[in-house]
Coordinates of C-alpha atoms and ligand atoms in Angstrom, one line a residue:
V27 CA -69.7 -1.3 -11.2
V28 CA -69.2 -4.7 -13.1
V29 CA -71.6 -6.5 -10.4
L30 CA -74.4 -3.9 -10.8
L31 CA -74.2 -3.7 -14.5
G32 CA -74.2 -7.5 -14.8
W33 CA -76.9 -8.1 -12.3
R34 CA -79.1 -5.0 -12.9
Y35 CA -78.7 -4.9 -16.9
S36 CA -76.9 -7.2 -19.2
I37 CA -73.8 -9.4 -18.7
W38 CA -72.4 -7.6 -21.9
F39 CA -72.1 -4.3 -20.1
A40 CA -70.0 -6.1 -17.4
L41 CA -68.0 -7.9 -19.9
I42 CA -67.1 -4.6 -21.8
V43 CA -66.1 -3.0 -18.4
V44 CA -63.9 -6.1 -17.5
I45 CA -62.2 -6.3 -21.0
A46 CA -61.6 -2.6 -21.1
V47 CA -60.0 -2.7 -17.6
A48 CA -57.8 -5.6 -18.4
C49 CA -56.7 -4.1 -21.9
Y50 CA -56.0 -0.8 -20.2
V51 CA -53.8 -2.3 -17.4
A52 CA -52.0 -4.6 -19.9
F53 CA -51.3 -1.9 -22.4
S54 CA -50.3 0.8 -19.7
I55 CA -47.7 -1.7 -18.1
Y56 CA -46.4 -2.8 -21.4
A57 CA -46.1 0.7 -23.0
T58 CA -44.7 2.2 -19.8
E59 CA -42.0 -0.5 -19.7
R60 CA -40.9 0.3 -23.2
R61 CA -40.9 3.9 -22.7
T62 CA -38.7 3.6 -19.6
A63 CA -35.8 2.4 -22.0
Y64 CA -36.4 5.8 -23.9
I65 CA -36.2 7.9 -20.9
R66 CA -33.1 5.9 -19.7
R67 CA -31.4 6.6 -22.9
A68 CA -32.4 10.1 -22.9
N69 CA -30.8 10.7 -19.4
E70 CA -27.6 8.9 -20.4
A71 CA -27.5 10.9 -23.5
E72 CA -28.0 14.3 -21.4
S73 CA -25.3 13.4 -18.8
R74 CA -22.9 12.5 -21.7
S75 CA -23.4 15.9 -23.4
S76 CA -23.1 17.9 -20.3
S77 CA -20.0 16.1 -19.2
R78 CA -18.6 16.6 -22.6
A79 CA -19.3 20.4 -22.5
V80 CA -17.7 20.6 -18.9
D81 CA -14.9 18.6 -20.0
S82 CA -14.0 21.0 -23.0
L83 CA -14.7 24.2 -21.0
L84 CA -12.3 23.2 -18.4
N85 CA -9.5 22.2 -20.7
F86 CA -10.2 25.2 -22.7
E87 CA -6.3 26.1 -22.9
T88 CA -5.7 22.6 -24.4
V89 CA -8.6 23.0 -26.8
K90 CA -6.9 26.5 -27.8
Y91 CA -3.3 25.3 -28.1
F92 CA -4.4 22.6 -30.6
G93 CA -6.8 24.8 -32.3
N94 CA -9.4 22.2 -31.8
E95 CA -12.5 24.5 -31.1
H96 CA -14.2 23.2 -34.0
Y97 CA -13.6 19.7 -33.4
E98 CA -15.0 20.3 -29.7
A99 CA -18.0 22.0 -31.0
Q100 CA -18.6 19.2 -33.5
R101 CA -18.4 16.6 -30.8
Y102 CA -20.7 18.4 -28.5
D103 CA -23.1 18.9 -31.3
E104 CA -23.1 15.1 -31.9
E105 CA -23.8 14.4 -28.3
L106 CA -26.6 16.8 -28.3
A107 CA -28.0 15.3 -31.5
G108 CA -28.1 12.0 -29.8
W109 CA -29.8 13.7 -26.8
E110 CA -32.4 15.1 -29.2
V111 CA -33.0 11.9 -30.9
A112 CA -33.6 10.2 -27.3
R113 CA -35.8 13.1 -26.1
R114 CA -38.1 12.8 -29.4
Q115 CA -38.4 9.2 -28.9
N116 CA -39.3 9.8 -25.3
R117 CA -42.0 12.3 -26.2
L118 CA -43.4 10.2 -29.1
S119 CA -43.5 7.2 -26.6
L120 CA -45.6 9.3 -24.2
F121 CA -48.0 10.4 -26.9
A122 CA -48.4 6.6 -28.1
L123 CA -48.9 5.8 -24.3
N124 CA -51.5 8.6 -23.9
G125 CA -53.3 7.8 -27.0
G126 CA -53.5 4.2 -26.5
Q127 CA -55.0 4.7 -23.1
A128 CA -57.5 7.2 -24.4
F129 CA -58.3 4.8 -27.3
I130 CA -59.2 1.9 -25.0
I131 CA -61.4 4.1 -22.9
A132 CA -63.1 5.6 -25.7
A133 CA -63.7 2.2 -27.5
A134 CA -65.3 0.9 -24.1
M135 CA -67.4 3.7 -23.8
T136 CA -68.7 3.7 -27.3
A137 CA -69.5 0.1 -27.2
A138 CA -71.4 0.4 -23.8
M139 CA -73.3 3.5 -25.2
I140 CA -74.2 1.7 -28.5
L141 CA -75.4 -1.2 -26.5
A142 CA -77.4 0.9 -24.2
A143 CA -78.9 2.9 -26.9
S144 CA -79.9 -0.3 -28.9
Q145 CA -81.6 -1.5 -25.8
V146 CA -83.6 1.8 -25.2
L147 CA -84.6 1.5 -29.0
A148 CA -85.7 -1.9 -28.2
E149 CA -87.5 -0.6 -25.1
K150 CA -85.8 -2.9 -22.9
M151 CA -84.3 0.3 -20.9
T152 CA -85.6 3.5 -20.2
L153 CA -83.8 6.7 -20.9
G154 CA -82.9 7.0 -17.1
D155 CA -81.1 3.6 -17.3
F156 CA -79.1 4.9 -20.4
V157 CA -78.1 8.0 -18.4
L158 CA -77.3 5.7 -15.3
I159 CA -75.0 3.4 -17.4
N160 CA -73.2 6.5 -18.9
A161 CA -72.4 7.8 -15.2
F162 CA -71.4 4.5 -14.2
M163 CA -68.9 4.1 -17.0
M164 CA -67.6 7.6 -16.3
Q165 CA -67.2 6.7 -12.6
I166 CA -65.1 3.8 -13.4
F167 CA -62.8 5.2 -16.2
M168 CA -62.2 8.5 -14.6
P169 CA -60.2 7.0 -11.7
L170 CA -58.8 4.3 -14.1
N171 CA -57.3 7.2 -16.1
F172 CA -56.0 9.1 -13.2
L173 CA -54.3 5.6 -11.9
G174 CA -52.7 5.2 -15.3
F175 CA -51.3 8.9 -15.2
V176 CA -50.0 8.2 -11.7
Y177 CA -48.3 4.8 -12.6
R178 CA -46.7 6.5 -15.7
E179 CA -45.5 9.4 -13.8
M180 CA -43.9 7.0 -10.8
K181 CA -42.2 4.8 -13.6
G182 CA -40.9 8.0 -15.4
S183 CA -39.7 9.5 -12.0
M184 CA -38.2 6.0 -11.1
A185 CA -36.0 5.9 -14.3
N186 CA -34.9 9.4 -13.7
I187 CA -33.5 8.7 -10.2
E188 CA -32.4 5.0 -10.8
A189 CA -28.9 6.5 -11.7
M190 CA -29.0 8.2 -8.0
F191 CA -29.9 4.9 -6.3
A192 CA -27.2 3.0 -8.3
L193 CA -24.8 5.7 -6.9
L194 CA -26.1 5.2 -3.3
R195 CA -25.5 1.6 -3.6
Q196 CA -22.0 1.9 -4.5
R197 CA -19.7 0.7 -1.7
P198 CA -16.0 1.9 -1.3
T199 CA -13.6 -0.9 -1.8
I200 CA -11.4 0.5 0.9
N201 CA -13.3 0.2 4.1
D202 CA -12.4 0.7 7.9
T203 CA -12.7 -2.2 9.9
T204 CA -15.6 -2.0 12.4
E205 CA -14.7 0.4 15.1
A206 CA -11.3 0.8 13.7
P207 CA -9.0 2.7 16.3
S208 CA -7.2 5.9 15.6
L209 CA -3.8 5.6 14.7
Q210 CA -1.6 6.2 17.8
L211 CA 1.2 8.2 16.5
Q212 CA 4.4 8.4 18.4
D213 CA 7.3 9.7 16.3
G214 CA 6.1 8.5 12.8
C215 CA 8.3 5.5 11.9
I216 CA 7.2 3.9 8.5
E217 CA 7.9 0.2 7.7
V218 CA 7.0 -1.4 4.6
E219 CA 7.1 -5.1 4.3
N220 CA 7.2 -7.3 1.1
L221 CA 4.6 -5.1 -0.6
N222 CA 3.1 -6.0 -3.9
F223 CA 0.5 -4.1 -5.8
Q224 CA -1.2 -4.0 -9.2
Y225 CA -3.9 -1.7 -10.5
H226 CA -4.8 -4.5 -12.9
S227 CA -4.2 -8.1 -12.3
D228 CA -2.4 -8.2 -15.6
R229 CA 0.3 -5.9 -14.9
P230 CA 2.1 -5.9 -11.6
I231 CA 3.3 -2.3 -10.5
L232 CA 5.2 -2.8 -7.2
N233 CA 7.1 -6.0 -6.5
N234 CA 8.2 -7.2 -2.9
I235 CA 9.0 -3.7 -2.0
S236 CA 10.5 -3.5 1.8
F237 CA 12.1 -0.5 3.3
K238 CA 12.0 1.3 6.7
V239 CA 11.7 5.0 7.4
A240 CA 13.0 5.5 11.0
A241 CA 11.5 8.4 12.9
K242 CA 12.5 11.9 12.0
Q243 CA 14.6 10.5 9.1
K244 CA 14.5 11.7 5.6
V245 CA 14.2 8.8 3.0
A246 CA 14.3 9.6 -0.6
I247 CA 13.0 7.5 -3.5
V248 CA 14.5 8.1 -6.9
G249 CA 13.8 6.1 -10.0
S250 CA 12.7 6.4 -13.7
S251 CA 9.4 7.7 -14.7
G252 CA 6.6 5.1 -14.4
A253 CA 8.7 2.9 -11.7
G254 CA 5.8 3.2 -9.2
K255 CA 7.0 5.9 -6.9
S256 CA 3.7 7.9 -6.7
T257 CA 1.8 4.5 -6.6
L258 CA 3.9 3.8 -3.3
L259 CA 2.5 7.1 -1.8
K260 CA -1.1 6.0 -2.8
L261 CA -0.7 3.0 -0.8
L262 CA 0.6 4.7 2.1
F263 CA -2.5 7.0 2.0
R264 CA -4.5 3.7 1.6
F265 CA -6.3 4.9 -1.5
Y266 CA -5.6 1.4 -2.5
D267 CA -4.9 -1.9 -0.6
A268 CA -2.0 -3.7 -1.5
S269 CA -2.4 -7.3 -2.9
S270 CA 0.1 -8.7 -0.2
G271 CA 2.5 -7.4 2.2
R272 CA 1.8 -4.5 4.6
I273 CA 2.6 -0.9 5.7
L274 CA 3.2 -0.2 9.3
I275 CA 3.4 3.2 10.9
D276 CA 4.6 3.3 14.4
G277 CA 4.0 -0.3 14.5
Q278 CA 0.3 -0.3 13.7
D279 CA -0.9 -1.6 10.4
I280 CA -2.5 1.0 8.4
K281 CA -5.2 -1.4 7.4
S282 CA -6.5 -1.7 11.1
V283 CA -6.7 1.9 11.8
S284 CA -9.3 4.4 10.7
Q285 CA -8.6 6.2 7.3
A286 CA -9.3 9.6 8.9
S287 CA -6.6 9.3 11.6
L288 CA -4.2 7.8 8.9
R289 CA -4.6 10.4 6.5
G290 CA -4.5 13.2 9.4
A291 CA -1.1 12.0 10.2
L292 CA 0.4 12.4 6.6
G293 CA 1.0 15.6 5.0
I294 CA 1.8 15.7 1.2
V295 CA 2.7 17.9 -1.6
P296 CA 1.4 15.9 -4.6
Q297 CA 2.9 15.5 -8.0
D298 CA 0.2 17.3 -9.7
T299 CA -1.0 20.3 -7.8
V300 CA -4.7 21.0 -8.3
L301 CA -6.1 24.0 -6.6
F302 CA -9.7 25.0 -5.9
N303 CA -11.2 27.9 -7.6
M304 CA -11.0 30.1 -4.3
S305 CA -8.6 32.5 -3.1
I306 CA -4.9 31.8 -2.4
L307 CA -5.8 32.2 1.4
E308 CA -8.5 29.6 1.3
N309 CA -6.4 27.3 -0.8
I310 CA -3.7 27.3 1.7
R311 CA -6.2 27.0 4.6
Y312 CA -7.4 23.9 3.2
G313 CA -4.2 22.0 4.7
R314 CA -5.9 22.6 8.1
I315 CA -9.2 24.4 8.0
D316 CA -9.0 25.6 11.7
A317 CA -5.4 27.1 11.4
S318 CA -5.1 30.6 12.6
D319 CA -4.1 33.3 10.2
E320 CA -0.6 33.6 11.9
D321 CA -0.1 29.9 11.0
I322 CA -1.0 30.6 7.5
Y323 CA 1.2 33.5 6.9
E324 CA 3.9 31.6 8.6
A325 CA 3.3 28.7 6.1
I326 CA 3.3 31.4 3.3
R327 CA 6.7 32.6 4.4
M328 CA 8.3 29.3 4.5
A329 CA 6.9 28.6 0.9
H330 CA 8.6 31.8 -0.2
L331 CA 5.2 33.0 -1.3
S332 CA 5.3 36.3 0.6
E333 CA 7.1 38.2 -2.3
F334 CA 4.5 37.1 -4.9
I335 CA 1.5 37.7 -2.9
A336 CA 2.8 41.3 -2.2
R337 CA 3.0 41.9 -5.7
L338 CA -0.8 41.0 -6.1
P339 CA -3.3 43.9 -6.1
K340 CA -5.7 41.7 -4.1
G341 CA -2.9 39.9 -2.1
V342 CA -4.1 36.5 -0.5
D343 CA -7.5 37.2 -1.6
T344 CA -6.5 36.7 -5.2
L345 CA -8.7 33.9 -7.0
V346 CA -6.6 31.3 -8.5
G347 CA -9.2 30.2 -11.2
E348 CA -10.4 26.8 -12.1
R349 CA -7.6 24.3 -10.8
G350 CA -5.3 27.1 -10.1
L351 CA -4.8 28.2 -13.9
K352 CA -4.2 31.8 -13.1
L353 CA -0.9 30.9 -11.0
S354 CA 2.3 29.8 -12.5
G355 CA 3.3 26.2 -12.2
G356 CA 6.0 27.2 -9.7
E357 CA 3.5 29.4 -7.8
K358 CA 0.9 26.7 -7.8
Q359 CA 3.6 24.2 -6.3
R360 CA 4.5 26.7 -3.6
V361 CA 0.8 27.1 -2.6
A362 CA 0.8 23.2 -2.3
I363 CA 4.0 23.3 -0.1
A364 CA 2.3 26.0 2.1
R365 CA -0.8 24.0 2.4
A366 CA 1.2 20.8 3.4
L367 CA 3.5 22.8 5.8
L368 CA 0.4 24.3 7.4
K369 CA -1.1 20.7 8.2
K370 CA 2.2 20.2 10.3
S371 CA 1.8 16.4 10.1
P372 CA 4.5 14.3 11.8
I373 CA 5.2 12.5 8.5
M374 CA 5.6 14.8 5.4
I375 CA 5.7 13.5 1.8
F376 CA 7.0 15.3 -1.2
D377 CA 6.3 13.9 -4.6
E378 CA 8.5 16.0 -6.9
A379 CA 7.6 18.9 -4.8
T380 CA 10.0 21.4 -6.2
S381 CA 10.1 20.3 -9.9
S382 CA 8.5 23.5 -11.3
L383 CA 10.5 25.9 -9.4
D384 CA 13.7 27.7 -10.5
S385 CA 16.9 26.8 -9.0
A386 CA 17.1 29.7 -6.6
S387 CA 13.5 29.4 -5.2
E388 CA 13.9 25.6 -5.0
R389 CA 17.2 26.1 -2.8
L390 CA 15.3 28.5 -0.5
I391 CA 12.5 26.3 -0.1
L392 CA 14.7 23.2 0.5
E393 CA 16.4 25.3 3.2
A394 CA 13.1 26.0 4.8
I395 CA 12.0 22.5 4.6
K396 CA 15.4 21.3 6.0
D397 CA 14.6 23.0 9.4
I398 CA 11.3 21.2 9.6
A399 CA 12.9 17.9 8.4
R400 CA 14.6 17.8 11.9
E401 CA 11.2 17.2 13.7
H402 CA 9.4 15.3 11.0
T403 CA 9.7 12.1 9.2
M404 CA 10.2 12.8 5.5
L405 CA 9.7 10.8 2.3
V406 CA 11.0 12.5 -0.7
I407 CA 10.6 11.6 -4.4
A408 CA 12.8 13.5 -6.7
H409 CA 14.3 13.3 -10.2
R410 CA 16.8 15.7 -9.6
L411 CA 19.3 14.0 -7.4
S412 CA 21.0 17.1 -6.1
T413 CA 18.0 17.7 -3.9
V414 CA 18.3 14.2 -2.0
V415 CA 22.0 14.0 -1.5
D416 CA 21.3 14.8 2.4
A417 CA 18.9 12.1 2.6
D418 CA 19.5 9.7 5.5
H419 CA 18.5 6.8 3.0
I420 CA 17.8 6.5 -0.7
L421 CA 16.0 3.8 -2.4
V422 CA 16.4 3.4 -6.2
L423 CA 13.2 2.1 -7.7
D424 CA 13.0 0.5 -11.0
Q425 CA 10.0 -1.1 -12.8
G426 CA 8.3 -1.6 -9.2
E427 CA 11.5 -3.2 -7.5
I428 CA 14.1 -1.5 -5.4
V429 CA 17.2 -2.1 -7.2
E430 CA 19.7 -0.2 -4.8
Q431 CA 19.6 1.6 -1.5
G432 CA 21.9 3.4 0.7
N433 CA 23.1 6.9 1.4
H434 CA 24.6 9.1 -1.4
E435 CA 28.1 8.2 -0.7
S436 CA 27.5 4.4 -0.5
L437 CA 25.5 4.5 -3.7
L438 CA 28.1 6.3 -5.6
A439 CA 30.5 3.8 -4.4
Q440 CA 28.3 1.0 -5.8
Q441 CA 28.7 2.4 -9.3
G442 CA 25.3 1.2 -10.1
Q443 CA 22.2 3.0 -11.5
Y444 CA 22.3 5.8 -9.0
A445 CA 25.8 6.6 -9.7
H446 CA 25.3 6.6 -13.4
L447 CA 22.3 8.9 -13.1
W448 CA 24.3 11.2 -10.8
L449 CA 27.2 11.4 -13.2
M450 CA 24.7 12.1 -16.0
Q451 CA 23.1 15.0 -14.0
Q452 CA 26.4 16.3 -13.1
R453 CA 27.6 16.4 -16.6
E454 CA 24.5 18.0 -17.8
R455 CA 24.8 20.9 -15.4
S456 CA 28.6 21.4 -16.1
S457 CA 28.4 21.3 -19.7
A458 CA 25.2 23.3 -20.2
P459 CA 25.4 25.0 -23.4
I460 CA 26.4 28.9 -23.4
P461 CA 23.7 30.8 -24.9
T462 CA 24.5 32.1 -28.3
Q463 CA 23.7 35.6 -29.2
Ligands
ATP524 N1 -5.0 4.6 -11.6 C1 -4.1 3.9 -12.5 N2 -4.4 2.7 -12.9 C2 -3.8 2.1 -13.8 N3 -2.4 2.2 -13.9 C3 -1.8 3.2 -13.3 C4 -2.7 3.9 -12.5 N4 -1.9 4.9 -11.9 C5 -0.6 4.9 -12.4 N5 -0.6 3.8 -13.1 C6 0.5 2.9 -13.7 O1 1.4 2.7 -12.9 C7 2.7 3.0 -13.0 C8 3.5 3.7 -12.1 O2 2.9 4.9 -11.9 P1 3.6 5.8 -10.9 O3 2.6 7.1 -11.0 O4 3.6 5.2 -9.6 O5 4.9 6.1 -11.5 P2 5.9 7.2 -10.9 O6 7.1 6.4 -10.4 O7 5.4 8.1 -9.9 O8 6.5 7.9 -12.1 P3 6.8 9.6 -12.2 O9 8.0 9.7 -12.0 O10 6.7 9.7 -13.9 O11 5.6 10.3 -11.6 C9 2.8 3.5 -14.4 O12 3.2 2.8 -15.3 C10 1.2 4.1 -14.6 O13 0.9 4.0 -15.9
MG525 MG1 5.0 9.9 -9.9

């Protein structure tokens, strides 16, 4: 079009077209770039406000306990207000972009038409030339406008999915080595050698921990809150890699075997039981998806859930609610125990597994677990020392270090932390205050 106009008519027509196209492209790129920032801001505001809503809805009990409905509503409102502002900026920037593009085209068309009209008036052109130039101009600006539209849409969509791309680019810090072999499990012996670990470099959590759990032994870890007991279990599951030292299971470094095989070999009742919003049956089945119904009922029996389930109108099909909030603390914990028992892993780990149970149910479950213990390696974390007196070996952890170890009798004889703790818990039990009328 530029060549035709310049050659056939006047160089001015060609210039108008070149300048208009250059302005159009430059303006579109500049304005679209600026707009991307607004789109990004609107997206961030949207995801913030929806996670805020989900968070306060999930924690509705806490919100009610503390009477903070108004506060939550206000915070949600603030998030939404931010979203509203960002959306408005986004819209306005779109209008500005559209308007600017239309203005450049209209200005170029007007200039060309005025020029052509003046040429017709001066009788240097015929009316046919005027119509032709008009058609040429339309021919060039209609596709240009379409290109501008496509560019804008593409940039906008890219801004919308860049969060997803960022997510796809994330690489896990814990990786299997290439073609990592499966863990070859014999009888489940765990060795921990000079383990050091910290979540953040400025605060060591575990200091030079070494111990061994022989096959089919029961080893207990006790110690004050925050000593690093649960952290040790997370390292065993390889949620994190230790900064130095290593963990061996049946002589194989857990870093050298595949994570799937490692986690398949370990069964755990975690400290905080979180259930899925499914039926009790499905929650228990989660321990081993392909378990038969008989196995599940066996696990239910061992975890002393049968009586509770019998009392439910819908039995095992009862839904447990988000994170299991329709069950009592002890019931939730027993579901977790059943789930772990169902997995039948050679190595069983209990992190405060019976802390929410009453003494009677605790005793019953411990009895049931005792039977399993004979065939499994067990690692047990407990605050109530009475639950671990029968352990083959007890480790006392304090601020990330093993300060004492031995069996119950030898630890008592040492008269150290363990003996002190034991005495205190015994005294508490015997001097429990008599209820007043
Ligand atoms: N993901 C994490 N990031 C940073 N610090 C953490 C993290 N998890 C735990 N910690 C810190 O590590 C320390 C040890 O935590 P850990 O959960 O192992 O304690 P614990 O011995 O199991 O205590 P408790 O008996 O109360 O369960 C704590 O002081 C805790 O604040
Ligand atoms: Mg813990």
